[in-house]
Amino acid sequence: MTWIRESVRWLTPRLDRDAFHRAWAWLGDHRGAQAAVQTLRRGQPYAYELITPAARWRWTAYPVSVLPPPHHHLPNEHPVRSHA
């Protein structure tokens, strides 16, 4: 949810007045944000859509059901070397 909220916040200065106010109302809805997190925790995707005269913006977050254990490390790739 954080990346969606930050992305919407970044976009707001570029919006028309009506979309700006709808976006800030959504950003200020802390109960709605908590409900979105609960939706993700239940294993369901969450989407926020903002319609403007110029575009239809849609952000979607999907739950991550399987993460590697914290001690699990992905293999390191060999550094890229250039040969001159």
Short mmCIF file of N, CA, C and O in Angstrom, two decimals:
data_model
loop_
_atom_site.label_atom_id
_atom_site.label_comp_id
_atom_site.label_asym_id
_atom_site.label_seq_id
_atom_site.Cartn_x
_atom_site.Cartn_y
_atom_site.Cartn_z
N MET A 1 0.82 -1.20 0.00
CA MET A 1 0.00 0.00 0.00
C MET A 1 0.86 1.26 0.00
O MET A 1 0.46 2.26 -0.57
N THR A 2 2.01 1.18 0.58
CA THR A 2 2.86 2.36 0.66
C THR A 2 3.23 2.87 -0.73
O THR A 2 3.16 4.07 -1.00
N TRP A 3 3.61 1.97 -1.62
CA TRP A 3 4.02 2.43 -2.95
C TRP A 3 2.84 3.02 -3.72
O TRP A 3 3.03 3.96 -4.49
N ILE A 4 1.63 2.50 -3.51
CA ILE A 4 0.47 3.08 -4.18
C ILE A 4 0.22 4.48 -3.65
O ILE A 4 0.05 5.44 -4.41
N ARG A 5 0.24 4.62 -2.34
CA ARG A 5 -0.02 5.93 -1.73
C ARG A 5 1.04 6.95 -2.14
O ARG A 5 0.72 8.10 -2.45
N GLU A 6 2.30 6.55 -2.17
CA GLU A 6 3.37 7.46 -2.58
C GLU A 6 3.23 7.85 -4.05
O GLU A 6 3.45 9.00 -4.42
N SER A 7 2.84 6.92 -4.88
CA SER A 7 2.65 7.20 -6.30
C SER A 7 1.50 8.18 -6.52
O SER A 7 1.59 9.11 -7.31
N VAL A 8 0.39 7.97 -5.80
CA VAL A 8 -0.75 8.89 -5.90
C VAL A 8 -0.34 10.27 -5.39
O VAL A 8 -0.63 11.29 -6.02
N ARG A 9 0.36 10.31 -4.27
CA ARG A 9 0.81 11.59 -3.70
C ARG A 9 1.72 12.32 -4.69
O ARG A 9 1.61 13.53 -4.86
N TRP A 10 2.60 11.59 -5.38
CA TRP A 10 3.50 12.18 -6.36
C TRP A 10 2.72 12.78 -7.54
O TRP A 10 3.09 13.80 -8.09
N LEU A 11 1.61 12.12 -7.90
CA LEU A 11 0.82 12.54 -9.06
C LEU A 11 -0.07 13.75 -8.77
O LEU A 11 -0.40 14.51 -9.69
N THR A 12 -0.46 13.97 -7.54
CA THR A 12 -1.48 14.98 -7.21
C THR A 12 -1.18 16.39 -7.73
O THR A 12 -2.11 17.05 -8.19
N PRO A 13 0.05 16.89 -7.70
CA PRO A 13 0.26 18.26 -8.21
C PRO A 13 -0.06 18.41 -9.69
O PRO A 13 -0.29 19.51 -10.17
N ARG A 14 -0.11 17.31 -10.42
CA ARG A 14 -0.34 17.35 -11.86
C ARG A 14 -1.81 17.16 -12.24
O ARG A 14 -2.14 17.13 -13.41
N LEU A 15 -2.68 17.02 -11.24
CA LEU A 15 -4.09 16.71 -11.49
C LEU A 15 -4.93 17.97 -11.57
O LEU A 15 -4.58 19.01 -11.01
N ASP A 16 -6.09 17.84 -12.25
CA ASP A 16 -7.05 18.93 -12.23
C ASP A 16 -7.65 19.02 -10.83
O ASP A 16 -7.47 18.13 -10.00
N ARG A 17 -8.36 20.08 -10.57
CA ARG A 17 -8.87 20.37 -9.22
C ARG A 17 -9.73 19.23 -8.65
O ARG A 17 -9.54 18.82 -7.50
N ASP A 18 -10.67 18.72 -9.42
CA ASP A 18 -11.57 17.67 -8.94
C ASP A 18 -10.81 16.39 -8.61
O ASP A 18 -10.98 15.81 -7.53
N ALA A 19 -9.94 15.95 -9.52
CA ALA A 19 -9.16 14.73 -9.28
C ALA A 19 -8.20 14.92 -8.10
O ALA A 19 -7.98 14.00 -7.31
N PHE A 20 -7.64 16.12 -7.99
CA PHE A 20 -6.75 16.44 -6.87
C PHE A 20 -7.47 16.23 -5.54
O PHE A 20 -6.95 15.56 -4.63
N HIS A 21 -8.68 16.74 -5.43
CA HIS A 21 -9.44 16.62 -4.18
C HIS A 21 -9.85 15.17 -3.91
O HIS A 21 -9.81 14.71 -2.76
N ARG A 22 -10.21 14.42 -4.96
CA ARG A 22 -10.56 13.02 -4.76
C ARG A 22 -9.35 12.21 -4.33
O ARG A 22 -9.43 11.36 -3.44
N ALA A 23 -8.19 12.50 -4.92
CA ALA A 23 -6.97 11.78 -4.54
C ALA A 23 -6.60 12.08 -3.09
O ALA A 23 -6.27 11.17 -2.32
N TRP A 24 -6.67 13.35 -2.69
CA TRP A 24 -6.31 13.68 -1.30
C TRP A 24 -7.33 13.14 -0.31
O TRP A 24 -6.97 12.78 0.81
N ALA A 25 -8.59 13.05 -0.72
CA ALA A 25 -9.59 12.43 0.16
C ALA A 25 -9.24 10.96 0.37
O ALA A 25 -9.32 10.43 1.49
N TRP A 26 -8.82 10.28 -0.70
CA TRP A 26 -8.42 8.87 -0.58
C TRP A 26 -7.17 8.75 0.29
O TRP A 26 -7.09 7.88 1.15
N LEU A 27 -6.20 9.63 0.07
CA LEU A 27 -4.97 9.59 0.87
C LEU A 27 -5.25 9.84 2.35
O LEU A 27 -4.58 9.30 3.21
N GLY A 28 -6.25 10.65 2.64
CA GLY A 28 -6.58 10.97 4.03
C GLY A 28 -7.48 9.95 4.70
O GLY A 28 -7.73 10.04 5.91
N ASP A 29 -7.96 8.98 3.95
CA ASP A 29 -8.86 7.96 4.50
C ASP A 29 -8.04 6.83 5.14
O ASP A 29 -7.76 5.81 4.52
N HIS A 30 -7.67 7.02 6.39
CA HIS A 30 -6.81 6.05 7.07
C HIS A 30 -7.54 4.75 7.37
O HIS A 30 -6.94 3.68 7.35
N ARG A 31 -8.83 4.81 7.60
CA ARG A 31 -9.61 3.57 7.79
C ARG A 31 -9.64 2.77 6.49
O ARG A 31 -9.54 1.56 6.50
N GLY A 32 -9.79 3.47 5.38
CA GLY A 32 -9.78 2.81 4.08
C GLY A 32 -8.44 2.16 3.79
O GLY A 32 -8.37 1.06 3.23
N ALA A 33 -7.36 2.83 4.19
CA ALA A 33 -6.03 2.26 4.00
C ALA A 33 -5.86 0.99 4.83
O ALA A 33 -5.32 0.00 4.35
N GLN A 34 -6.35 1.02 6.06
CA GLN A 34 -6.28 -0.18 6.91
C GLN A 34 -7.12 -1.31 6.30
O GLN A 34 -6.72 -2.47 6.32
N ALA A 35 -8.29 -0.98 5.76
CA ALA A 35 -9.13 -1.98 5.12
C ALA A 35 -8.43 -2.59 3.91
O ALA A 35 -8.53 -3.79 3.65
N ALA A 36 -7.70 -1.76 3.17
CA ALA A 36 -6.95 -2.26 2.01
C ALA A 36 -5.87 -3.24 2.44
O ALA A 36 -5.67 -4.29 1.82
N VAL A 37 -5.17 -2.92 3.52
CA VAL A 37 -4.14 -3.82 4.05
C VAL A 37 -4.78 -5.15 4.49
O VAL A 37 -4.26 -6.22 4.22
N GLN A 38 -5.92 -5.06 5.13
CA GLN A 38 -6.62 -6.29 5.55
C GLN A 38 -7.05 -7.12 4.34
O GLN A 38 -6.99 -8.35 4.37
N THR A 39 -7.48 -6.47 3.28
CA THR A 39 -7.83 -7.17 2.04
C THR A 39 -6.64 -7.95 1.52
O THR A 39 -6.75 -9.12 1.16
N LEU A 40 -5.48 -7.31 1.50
CA LEU A 40 -4.25 -7.99 1.05
C LEU A 40 -3.89 -9.15 1.97
O LEU A 40 -3.49 -10.22 1.51
N ARG A 41 -4.03 -8.94 3.25
CA ARG A 41 -3.71 -10.01 4.21
C ARG A 41 -4.65 -11.20 4.08
O ARG A 41 -4.28 -12.32 4.42
N ARG A 42 -5.86 -10.96 3.59
CA ARG A 42 -6.79 -12.07 3.34
C ARG A 42 -6.49 -12.78 2.03
O ARG A 42 -7.19 -13.69 1.63
N GLY A 43 -5.46 -12.31 1.32
CA GLY A 43 -5.07 -12.96 0.08
C GLY A 43 -5.77 -12.43 -1.16
O GLY A 43 -5.73 -13.06 -2.21
N GLN A 44 -6.39 -11.26 -1.06
CA GLN A 44 -7.11 -10.69 -2.20
C GLN A 44 -6.37 -9.45 -2.71
O GLN A 44 -5.77 -8.71 -1.93
N PRO A 45 -6.41 -9.21 -4.02
CA PRO A 45 -5.78 -8.00 -4.54
C PRO A 45 -6.56 -6.75 -4.15
O PRO A 45 -7.75 -6.82 -3.83
N TYR A 46 -5.89 -5.63 -4.18
CA TYR A 46 -6.53 -4.35 -3.89
C TYR A 46 -6.19 -3.41 -5.04
O TYR A 46 -5.05 -3.36 -5.51
N ALA A 47 -7.17 -2.65 -5.50
CA ALA A 47 -6.94 -1.69 -6.58
C ALA A 47 -7.51 -0.33 -6.20
O ALA A 47 -8.55 -0.24 -5.55
N TYR A 48 -6.80 0.70 -6.62
CA TYR A 48 -7.29 2.07 -6.49
C TYR A 48 -7.28 2.67 -7.89
O TYR A 48 -6.31 2.53 -8.64
N GLU A 49 -8.37 3.33 -8.24
CA GLU A 49 -8.49 3.93 -9.56
C GLU A 49 -8.84 5.40 -9.43
O GLU A 49 -9.71 5.77 -8.63
N LEU A 50 -8.17 6.21 -10.21
CA LEU A 50 -8.40 7.64 -10.22
C LEU A 50 -8.64 8.06 -11.67
O LEU A 50 -7.77 7.90 -12.52
N ILE A 51 -9.83 8.56 -11.93
CA ILE A 51 -10.19 8.96 -13.28
C ILE A 51 -10.06 10.47 -13.39
O ILE A 51 -10.57 11.22 -12.56
N THR A 52 -9.35 10.90 -14.42
CA THR A 52 -9.17 12.33 -14.70
C THR A 52 -9.64 12.59 -16.13
O THR A 52 -9.82 11.64 -16.89
N PRO A 53 -9.79 13.84 -16.50
CA PRO A 53 -10.15 14.12 -17.89
C PRO A 53 -9.10 13.62 -18.89
O PRO A 53 -9.42 13.26 -20.01
N ALA A 54 -7.85 13.56 -18.46
CA ALA A 54 -6.77 13.16 -19.36
C ALA A 54 -6.50 11.66 -19.37
O ALA A 54 -5.99 11.13 -20.36
N ALA A 55 -6.80 10.97 -18.28
CA ALA A 55 -6.41 9.56 -18.19
C ALA A 55 -7.18 8.85 -17.09
O ALA A 55 -7.79 9.48 -16.23
N ARG A 56 -7.11 7.55 -17.14
CA ARG A 56 -7.63 6.70 -16.07
C ARG A 56 -6.40 6.02 -15.45
O ARG A 56 -5.72 5.25 -16.10
N TRP A 57 -6.14 6.34 -14.20
CA TRP A 57 -5.00 5.79 -13.48
C TRP A 57 -5.48 4.64 -12.61
O TRP A 57 -6.48 4.77 -11.92
N ARG A 58 -4.76 3.53 -12.63
CA ARG A 58 -5.14 2.38 -11.81
C ARG A 58 -3.87 1.75 -11.22
O ARG A 58 -2.93 1.44 -11.94
N TRP A 59 -3.91 1.59 -9.92
CA TRP A 59 -2.84 0.92 -9.19
C TRP A 59 -3.43 -0.35 -8.60
O TRP A 59 -4.51 -0.33 -8.02
N THR A 60 -2.71 -1.45 -8.72
CA THR A 60 -3.18 -2.71 -8.17
C THR A 60 -2.06 -3.35 -7.37
O THR A 60 -0.93 -3.45 -7.85
N ALA A 61 -2.40 -3.78 -6.16
CA ALA A 61 -1.44 -4.51 -5.31
C ALA A 61 -1.96 -5.93 -5.17
O ALA A 61 -3.16 -6.14 -4.96
N TYR A 62 -1.05 -6.86 -5.30
CA TYR A 62 -1.40 -8.27 -5.15
C TYR A 62 -0.72 -8.82 -3.90
O TYR A 62 0.41 -8.45 -3.60
N PRO A 63 -1.41 -9.68 -3.19
CA PRO A 63 -0.78 -10.26 -1.99
C PRO A 63 0.37 -11.18 -2.37
O PRO A 63 0.35 -11.80 -3.42
N VAL A 64 1.35 -11.21 -1.52
CA VAL A 64 2.47 -12.13 -1.69
C VAL A 64 2.24 -13.27 -0.71
O VAL A 64 2.25 -13.07 0.49
N SER A 65 1.99 -14.45 -1.24
CA SER A 65 1.65 -15.55 -0.36
C SER A 65 2.85 -16.36 0.10
O SER A 65 2.80 -17.01 1.13
N VAL A 66 3.94 -16.32 -0.65
CA VAL A 66 5.11 -17.11 -0.27
C VAL A 66 6.35 -16.24 -0.40
O VAL A 66 6.65 -15.74 -1.46
N LEU A 67 7.04 -16.09 0.70
CA LEU A 67 8.31 -15.38 0.70
C LEU A 67 9.38 -16.32 1.23
O LEU A 67 9.10 -17.17 2.08
N PRO A 68 10.59 -16.19 0.74
CA PRO A 68 11.65 -17.03 1.29
C PRO A 68 11.91 -16.66 2.74
O PRO A 68 11.66 -15.52 3.14
N PRO A 69 12.39 -17.59 3.55
CA PRO A 69 12.73 -17.25 4.94
C PRO A 69 13.74 -16.12 4.98
O PRO A 69 14.52 -15.95 4.05
N PRO A 70 13.76 -15.33 6.05
CA PRO A 70 14.67 -14.18 6.12
C PRO A 70 16.13 -14.55 5.95
O PRO A 70 16.92 -13.78 5.46
N HIS A 71 16.53 -15.76 6.34
CA HIS A 71 17.93 -16.15 6.25
C HIS A 71 18.29 -16.66 4.86
O HIS A 71 19.44 -16.90 4.55
N HIS A 72 17.30 -16.82 4.00
CA HIS A 72 17.54 -17.31 2.65
C HIS A 72 18.07 -16.18 1.78
O HIS A 72 17.50 -15.11 1.74
N HIS A 73 19.16 -16.43 1.11
CA HIS A 73 19.73 -15.42 0.23
C HIS A 73 19.70 -15.92 -1.20
O HIS A 73 19.98 -17.08 -1.47
N LEU A 74 19.39 -15.03 -2.10
CA LEU A 74 19.45 -15.38 -3.51
C LEU A 74 20.91 -15.42 -3.93
O LEU A 74 21.74 -14.69 -3.40
N PRO A 75 21.24 -16.27 -4.89
CA PRO A 75 22.64 -16.34 -5.32
C PRO A 75 23.09 -15.01 -5.92
O PRO A 75 22.33 -14.34 -6.61
N ASN A 76 24.32 -14.66 -5.61
CA ASN A 76 24.87 -13.43 -6.17
C ASN A 76 25.29 -13.69 -7.61
O ASN A 76 25.87 -14.73 -7.92
N GLU A 77 25.02 -12.73 -8.46
CA GLU A 77 25.45 -12.84 -9.84
C GLU A 77 26.88 -12.35 -9.92
O GLU A 77 27.32 -11.50 -9.15
N HIS A 78 27.62 -12.90 -10.87
CA HIS A 78 28.99 -12.43 -11.07
C HIS A 78 28.94 -11.03 -11.63
O HIS A 78 28.11 -10.71 -12.47
N PRO A 79 29.83 -10.17 -11.19
CA PRO A 79 29.84 -8.81 -11.70
C PRO A 79 30.13 -8.80 -13.19
O PRO A 79 30.86 -9.64 -13.71
N VAL A 80 29.58 -7.84 -13.88
CA VAL A 80 29.81 -7.69 -15.31
C VAL A 80 31.18 -7.07 -15.50
O VAL A 80 31.51 -6.09 -14.86
N ARG A 81 31.94 -7.70 -16.37
CA ARG A 81 33.29 -7.17 -16.65
C ARG A 81 33.37 -6.80 -18.11
O ARG A 81 32.88 -7.52 -18.96
N SER A 82 34.00 -5.68 -18.37
CA SER A 82 34.19 -5.30 -19.77
C SER A 82 35.61 -5.63 -20.16
O SER A 82 36.54 -5.58 -19.35
N HIS A 83 35.75 -6.00 -21.39
CA HIS A 83 37.08 -6.33 -21.91
C HIS A 83 37.40 -5.33 -23.02
O HIS A 83 36.65 -5.19 -23.97
N ALA A 84 38.50 -4.65 -22.86
CA ALA A 84 38.87 -3.65 -23.87
C ALA A 84 39.90 -4.17 -24.80
O ALA A 84 40.60 -5.08 -24.59
#
